Short mmCIF file of C-alpha atoms and ligand atoms in Angstrom, two decimals:
data_model
loop_
_atom_site.label_atom_id
_atom_site.label_comp_id
_atom_site.label_asym_id
_atom_site.label_seq_id
_atom_site.Cartn_x
_atom_site.Cartn_y
_atom_site.Cartn_z
CA MET A 1 -14.26 8.27 26.55
CA SER A 2 -16.15 11.56 26.73
CA SER A 3 -19.65 11.55 25.29
CA ARG A 4 -18.72 14.35 22.92
CA TYR A 5 -17.82 13.41 19.36
CA GLN A 6 -14.06 12.79 19.04
CA THR A 7 -13.18 15.15 16.24
CA VAL A 8 -10.50 16.37 13.87
CA LEU A 9 -11.13 19.64 12.03
CA LEU A 10 -10.10 20.15 8.42
CA PHE A 11 -9.37 23.85 8.37
CA GLY A 12 -8.31 26.20 5.59
CA ALA A 13 -9.28 28.89 3.11
CA PRO A 14 -11.91 28.35 0.42
CA GLY A 15 -10.30 26.18 -2.26
CA ALA A 16 -7.63 24.70 0.02
CA GLY A 17 -8.94 21.18 -0.57
CA LYS A 18 -10.78 20.41 2.70
CA GLY A 19 -13.62 18.67 0.87
CA THR A 20 -11.27 16.66 -1.35
CA GLN A 21 -9.26 15.40 1.61
CA GLY A 22 -12.37 14.84 3.73
CA LYS A 23 -14.03 12.73 1.04
CA ILE A 24 -10.98 10.47 0.71
CA LEU A 25 -10.62 10.10 4.48
CA GLY A 26 -14.30 9.26 4.76
CA GLN A 27 -13.66 6.13 2.66
CA ILE A 28 -11.24 4.73 5.26
CA PRO A 29 -12.71 2.54 8.02
CA GLY A 30 -12.51 4.39 11.34
CA PHE A 31 -13.07 7.85 9.89
CA TYR A 32 -16.37 9.62 9.28
CA HIS A 33 -16.36 12.76 7.16
CA LEU A 34 -19.01 15.42 7.52
CA SER A 35 -18.90 18.59 5.42
CA CYS A 36 -21.18 21.38 6.53
CA GLY A 37 -21.27 22.96 3.05
CA GLU A 38 -22.11 19.59 1.50
CA VAL A 39 -25.04 19.09 3.88
CA PHE A 40 -26.32 22.55 2.94
CA ARG A 41 -25.93 21.76 -0.76
CA THR A 42 -28.06 18.62 -0.47
CA LEU A 43 -31.02 20.63 0.84
CA ASP A 44 -34.02 21.03 -1.42
CA ILE A 45 -33.60 24.54 -2.80
CA HIS A 46 -37.38 25.05 -2.48
CA SER A 47 -37.45 24.24 1.26
CA ASP A 48 -37.28 27.09 3.79
CA LEU A 49 -33.79 26.05 4.86
CA GLY A 50 -32.70 25.59 1.24
CA GLN A 51 -33.84 29.13 0.47
CA ILE A 52 -31.92 30.54 3.43
CA PHE A 53 -28.80 28.67 2.33
CA TYR A 54 -29.12 29.95 -1.24
CA GLU A 55 -29.71 33.52 -0.08
CA TYR A 56 -26.45 33.62 1.91
CA SER A 57 -24.17 31.30 -0.06
CA SER A 58 -24.87 32.96 -3.39
CA ARG A 59 -23.49 36.18 -1.86
CA GLY A 60 -20.48 34.38 -0.39
CA GLU A 61 -21.82 34.98 3.13
CA LEU A 62 -22.05 32.58 6.05
CA VAL A 63 -25.46 31.19 6.91
CA PRO A 64 -26.51 32.56 10.36
CA ASP A 65 -25.05 30.58 13.26
CA ASP A 66 -28.34 29.49 14.83
CA VAL A 67 -29.58 27.96 11.55
CA THR A 68 -26.19 26.35 10.85
CA ILE A 69 -25.73 24.78 14.26
CA LYS A 70 -29.30 23.48 14.40
CA MET A 71 -28.92 21.90 10.98
CA TRP A 72 -25.51 20.48 11.88
CA CYS A 73 -26.76 18.92 15.12
CA GLN A 74 -29.81 17.39 13.46
CA ASN A 75 -27.79 16.02 10.58
CA THR A 76 -25.03 14.55 12.75
CA HIS A 77 -27.59 12.97 15.05
CA ALA A 78 -29.40 11.48 12.04
CA GLN A 79 -26.13 9.92 10.82
CA THR A 80 -25.68 8.26 14.23
CA VAL A 81 -29.25 6.96 14.27
CA LEU A 82 -28.69 5.44 10.84
CA SER A 83 -25.38 3.97 12.09
CA LEU A 84 -23.56 5.68 9.24
CA TYR A 85 -21.48 7.52 11.82
CA LYS A 86 -20.63 5.50 14.94
CA PRO A 87 -19.23 7.91 17.54
CA HIS A 88 -17.68 5.08 19.58
CA ASP A 89 -15.84 3.62 16.58
CA ASP A 90 -15.17 6.52 14.24
CA LEU A 91 -13.08 9.65 14.37
CA LEU A 92 -15.25 12.49 13.10
CA ILE A 93 -13.59 14.55 10.37
CA LEU A 94 -15.34 17.90 10.18
CA ASP A 95 -14.92 20.27 7.30
CA GLY A 96 -16.40 23.74 6.98
CA ILE A 97 -17.40 24.09 10.61
CA PRO A 98 -16.70 25.98 12.87
CA ARG A 99 -16.33 29.14 10.78
CA ASN A 100 -16.30 31.80 13.53
CA LEU A 101 -15.69 32.10 17.25
CA ASN A 102 -19.35 31.80 18.16
CA GLN A 103 -19.57 28.47 16.31
CA VAL A 104 -16.36 27.30 18.04
CA LYS A 105 -17.95 27.88 21.41
CA ILE A 106 -21.30 26.30 20.59
CA LEU A 107 -19.67 23.28 18.95
CA GLU A 108 -17.51 22.69 21.98
CA GLU A 109 -20.55 21.25 23.73
CA PHE A 110 -20.82 18.50 21.09
CA ALA A 111 -17.34 17.95 19.72
CA ASN A 112 -14.03 17.29 21.44
CA VAL A 113 -11.45 18.70 19.01
CA LEU A 114 -8.37 16.47 19.15
CA MET A 115 -6.55 18.02 16.21
CA VAL A 116 -6.88 20.84 13.68
CA ILE A 117 -5.38 20.17 10.25
CA HIS A 118 -4.64 23.56 8.75
CA LEU A 119 -4.36 23.23 4.96
CA THR A 120 -2.15 26.18 4.11
CA CYS A 121 -1.95 27.90 0.76
CA PRO A 122 0.42 30.83 0.47
CA ASP A 123 -0.81 31.95 -2.95
CA LYS A 124 -4.28 33.47 -2.64
CA GLU A 125 -4.63 34.23 -6.35
CA GLU A 126 -3.83 30.60 -7.20
CA MET A 127 -6.56 29.48 -4.79
CA ILE A 128 -9.03 31.83 -6.41
CA LYS A 129 -8.22 30.35 -9.82
CA ARG A 130 -8.70 26.85 -8.35
CA LEU A 131 -12.14 27.84 -7.05
CA ARG A 132 -13.25 29.19 -10.42
CA ARG A 133 -12.16 26.00 -12.18
CA ARG A 134 -14.05 23.93 -9.60
CA ALA A 135 -17.17 26.08 -9.93
CA LEU A 136 -17.31 25.31 -13.65
CA LYS A 137 -16.91 21.58 -13.01
CA GLU A 138 -19.35 21.33 -10.09
CA ASN A 139 -21.83 24.01 -11.10
CA ARG A 140 -21.42 25.89 -7.82
CA ALA A 141 -23.16 29.28 -7.73
CA ASP A 142 -21.00 30.55 -4.86
CA ASP A 143 -17.71 30.25 -6.73
CA ALA A 144 -18.80 31.14 -10.24
CA ARG A 145 -18.41 34.89 -9.71
CA GLU A 146 -15.17 36.53 -8.81
CA ASP A 147 -16.81 39.06 -6.45
CA VAL A 148 -18.50 36.22 -4.52
CA ILE A 149 -15.23 34.29 -4.21
CA ARG A 150 -13.49 37.41 -2.92
CA ARG A 151 -16.27 37.92 -0.36
CA ARG A 152 -15.82 34.29 0.78
CA TRP A 153 -12.10 34.95 1.23
CA GLU A 154 -12.74 38.20 3.09
CA ILE A 155 -14.98 36.37 5.56
CA TYR A 156 -12.42 33.60 5.90
CA GLU A 157 -9.67 36.09 6.69
CA ASN A 158 -11.76 38.19 9.09
CA GLU A 159 -13.87 35.60 10.90
CA THR A 160 -12.58 32.09 10.29
CA PHE A 161 -8.79 32.33 10.24
CA PRO A 162 -8.66 34.01 13.70
CA ILE A 163 -10.29 30.98 15.37
CA LEU A 164 -7.02 29.08 14.91
CA ASP A 165 -5.69 31.07 17.87
CA TYR A 166 -8.42 29.58 20.01
CA TYR A 167 -6.90 26.09 19.79
CA PRO A 168 -3.69 25.15 21.61
CA SER A 169 -0.81 25.26 19.12
CA SER A 170 0.09 21.68 20.12
CA ILE A 171 -3.01 20.36 18.34
CA VAL A 172 -2.77 22.53 15.20
CA LYS A 173 -0.89 20.82 12.34
CA GLU A 174 0.02 22.78 9.25
CA VAL A 175 -0.13 20.87 5.98
CA ASN A 176 0.85 22.42 2.66
CA ALA A 177 -2.28 22.31 0.51
CA ILE A 178 -0.41 22.75 -2.75
CA GLY A 179 0.20 19.49 -4.54
CA SER A 180 -1.73 16.51 -5.80
CA PRO A 181 -4.56 15.16 -3.58
CA ALA A 182 -2.47 12.05 -2.94
CA SER A 183 0.59 13.94 -1.77
CA VAL A 184 -1.46 16.21 0.51
CA LEU A 185 -3.20 13.08 1.81
CA MET A 186 0.15 11.57 2.83
CA SER A 187 0.83 14.51 5.13
CA VAL A 188 -2.73 14.55 6.48
CA LEU A 189 -2.57 10.84 7.31
CA GLU A 190 0.78 11.23 9.00
CA ALA A 191 -0.88 13.68 11.38
CA ILE A 192 -4.21 12.02 12.02
CA VAL A 193 -3.58 8.26 11.99
CA PRO A 194 -1.91 8.43 15.43
CA VAL A 195 -4.96 10.35 16.73
CA GLN A 196 -7.33 7.71 15.43
CA GLU A 197 -5.21 4.89 16.86
CA LYS A 198 -4.93 6.56 20.23
CA HIS A 199 -8.65 7.05 20.68
CA PHE A 200 -10.23 4.11 18.87
CA GLY A 201 -9.72 0.41 18.36
CA ASN A 202 -9.01 -1.16 15.00
CA PRO A 203 -12.32 -0.72 13.13
CA VAL A 204 -11.81 -3.87 11.08
CA SER A 205 -10.27 -6.41 13.47
CA GLY A 206 -11.89 -4.98 16.62
CA GLU A 207 -8.55 -4.95 18.47
CA PRO A 208 -8.51 -2.38 21.29
CA ASN A 209 -6.60 0.86 20.92
CA LYS A 210 -2.94 1.17 21.79
CA THR A 211 -3.47 3.06 25.04
CA THR A 212 -5.84 0.52 26.57
CA ALA A 213 -4.26 -2.61 25.08
P1 AMP B 301 -18.23 25.35 1.84
O1 AMP B 301 -18.53 24.27 0.86
O2 AMP B 301 -17.72 24.84 3.14
O3 AMP B 301 -17.33 26.40 1.29
O4 AMP B 301 -19.62 26.07 2.16
C1 AMP B 301 -20.40 26.66 1.15
C2 AMP B 301 -21.34 27.69 1.78
O5 AMP B 301 -22.16 27.05 2.76
C3 AMP B 301 -20.62 28.80 2.55
O6 AMP B 301 -20.20 29.86 1.72
C4 AMP B 301 -21.73 29.23 3.50
O7 AMP B 301 -22.70 30.02 2.83
C5 AMP B 301 -22.39 27.91 3.87
N1 AMP B 301 -21.72 27.32 5.05
C6 AMP B 301 -21.02 26.16 5.08
N2 AMP B 301 -20.58 25.91 6.32
C7 AMP B 301 -21.00 26.94 7.09
C8 AMP B 301 -20.85 27.27 8.46
N3 AMP B 301 -20.17 26.51 9.32
N4 AMP B 301 -21.44 28.43 8.91
C9 AMP B 301 -22.14 29.20 8.08
N5 AMP B 301 -22.30 28.96 6.78
C10 AMP B 301 -21.74 27.83 6.27
#
């Protein structure tokens, strides 16, 4: 096994449900979910990094790549030190990173992307409504204002969406993001369970994986 983190990316527009799916997957033995936005949101707003995050996210902008990657590497490493994430046992489910081509290239050094789950949502206006509802529930400054949401979408369309072309089409799986979390989850699991089983043993029984058994 390569020493890079064996990874599946949850990919999609703001509001597509990456965080919802990631959180559920993270509850299943053998999967470890890490959301870049969530890590940023847990920062102390008064810290230097917290201030940088607030400055950019409240405008709907991406945090600069150097800051993001450094924070991501430190956080992921910390999870391994604490044995919360065990790279030899768990498939890493990343959400919210990479967000542009530069991040794709830097991340390649650390993460071996086995699959990209593209949560697709044909109706942009419906997604924008979803984001506004969520902002009210979760008190999120970045999605409370319509102009900020639209800026987030603009950046997604211009910088993030094009990175899909970077990955071989054989590893990109499209999943319709419209529907209940449980129904979307069924399609996500159908795609990623075989990846987990191919690369890892059974996390509960310890049985080896199917390819080495
Ligand atoms: P998210 O919850 O993934 O939508 O992220 C919320 C905010 O965190 C984004 O609007 C960005 O300001 C920041 N952020 C999250 N992930 C990244 C990333 N990979 N690169 C730069 N900024 C990010």
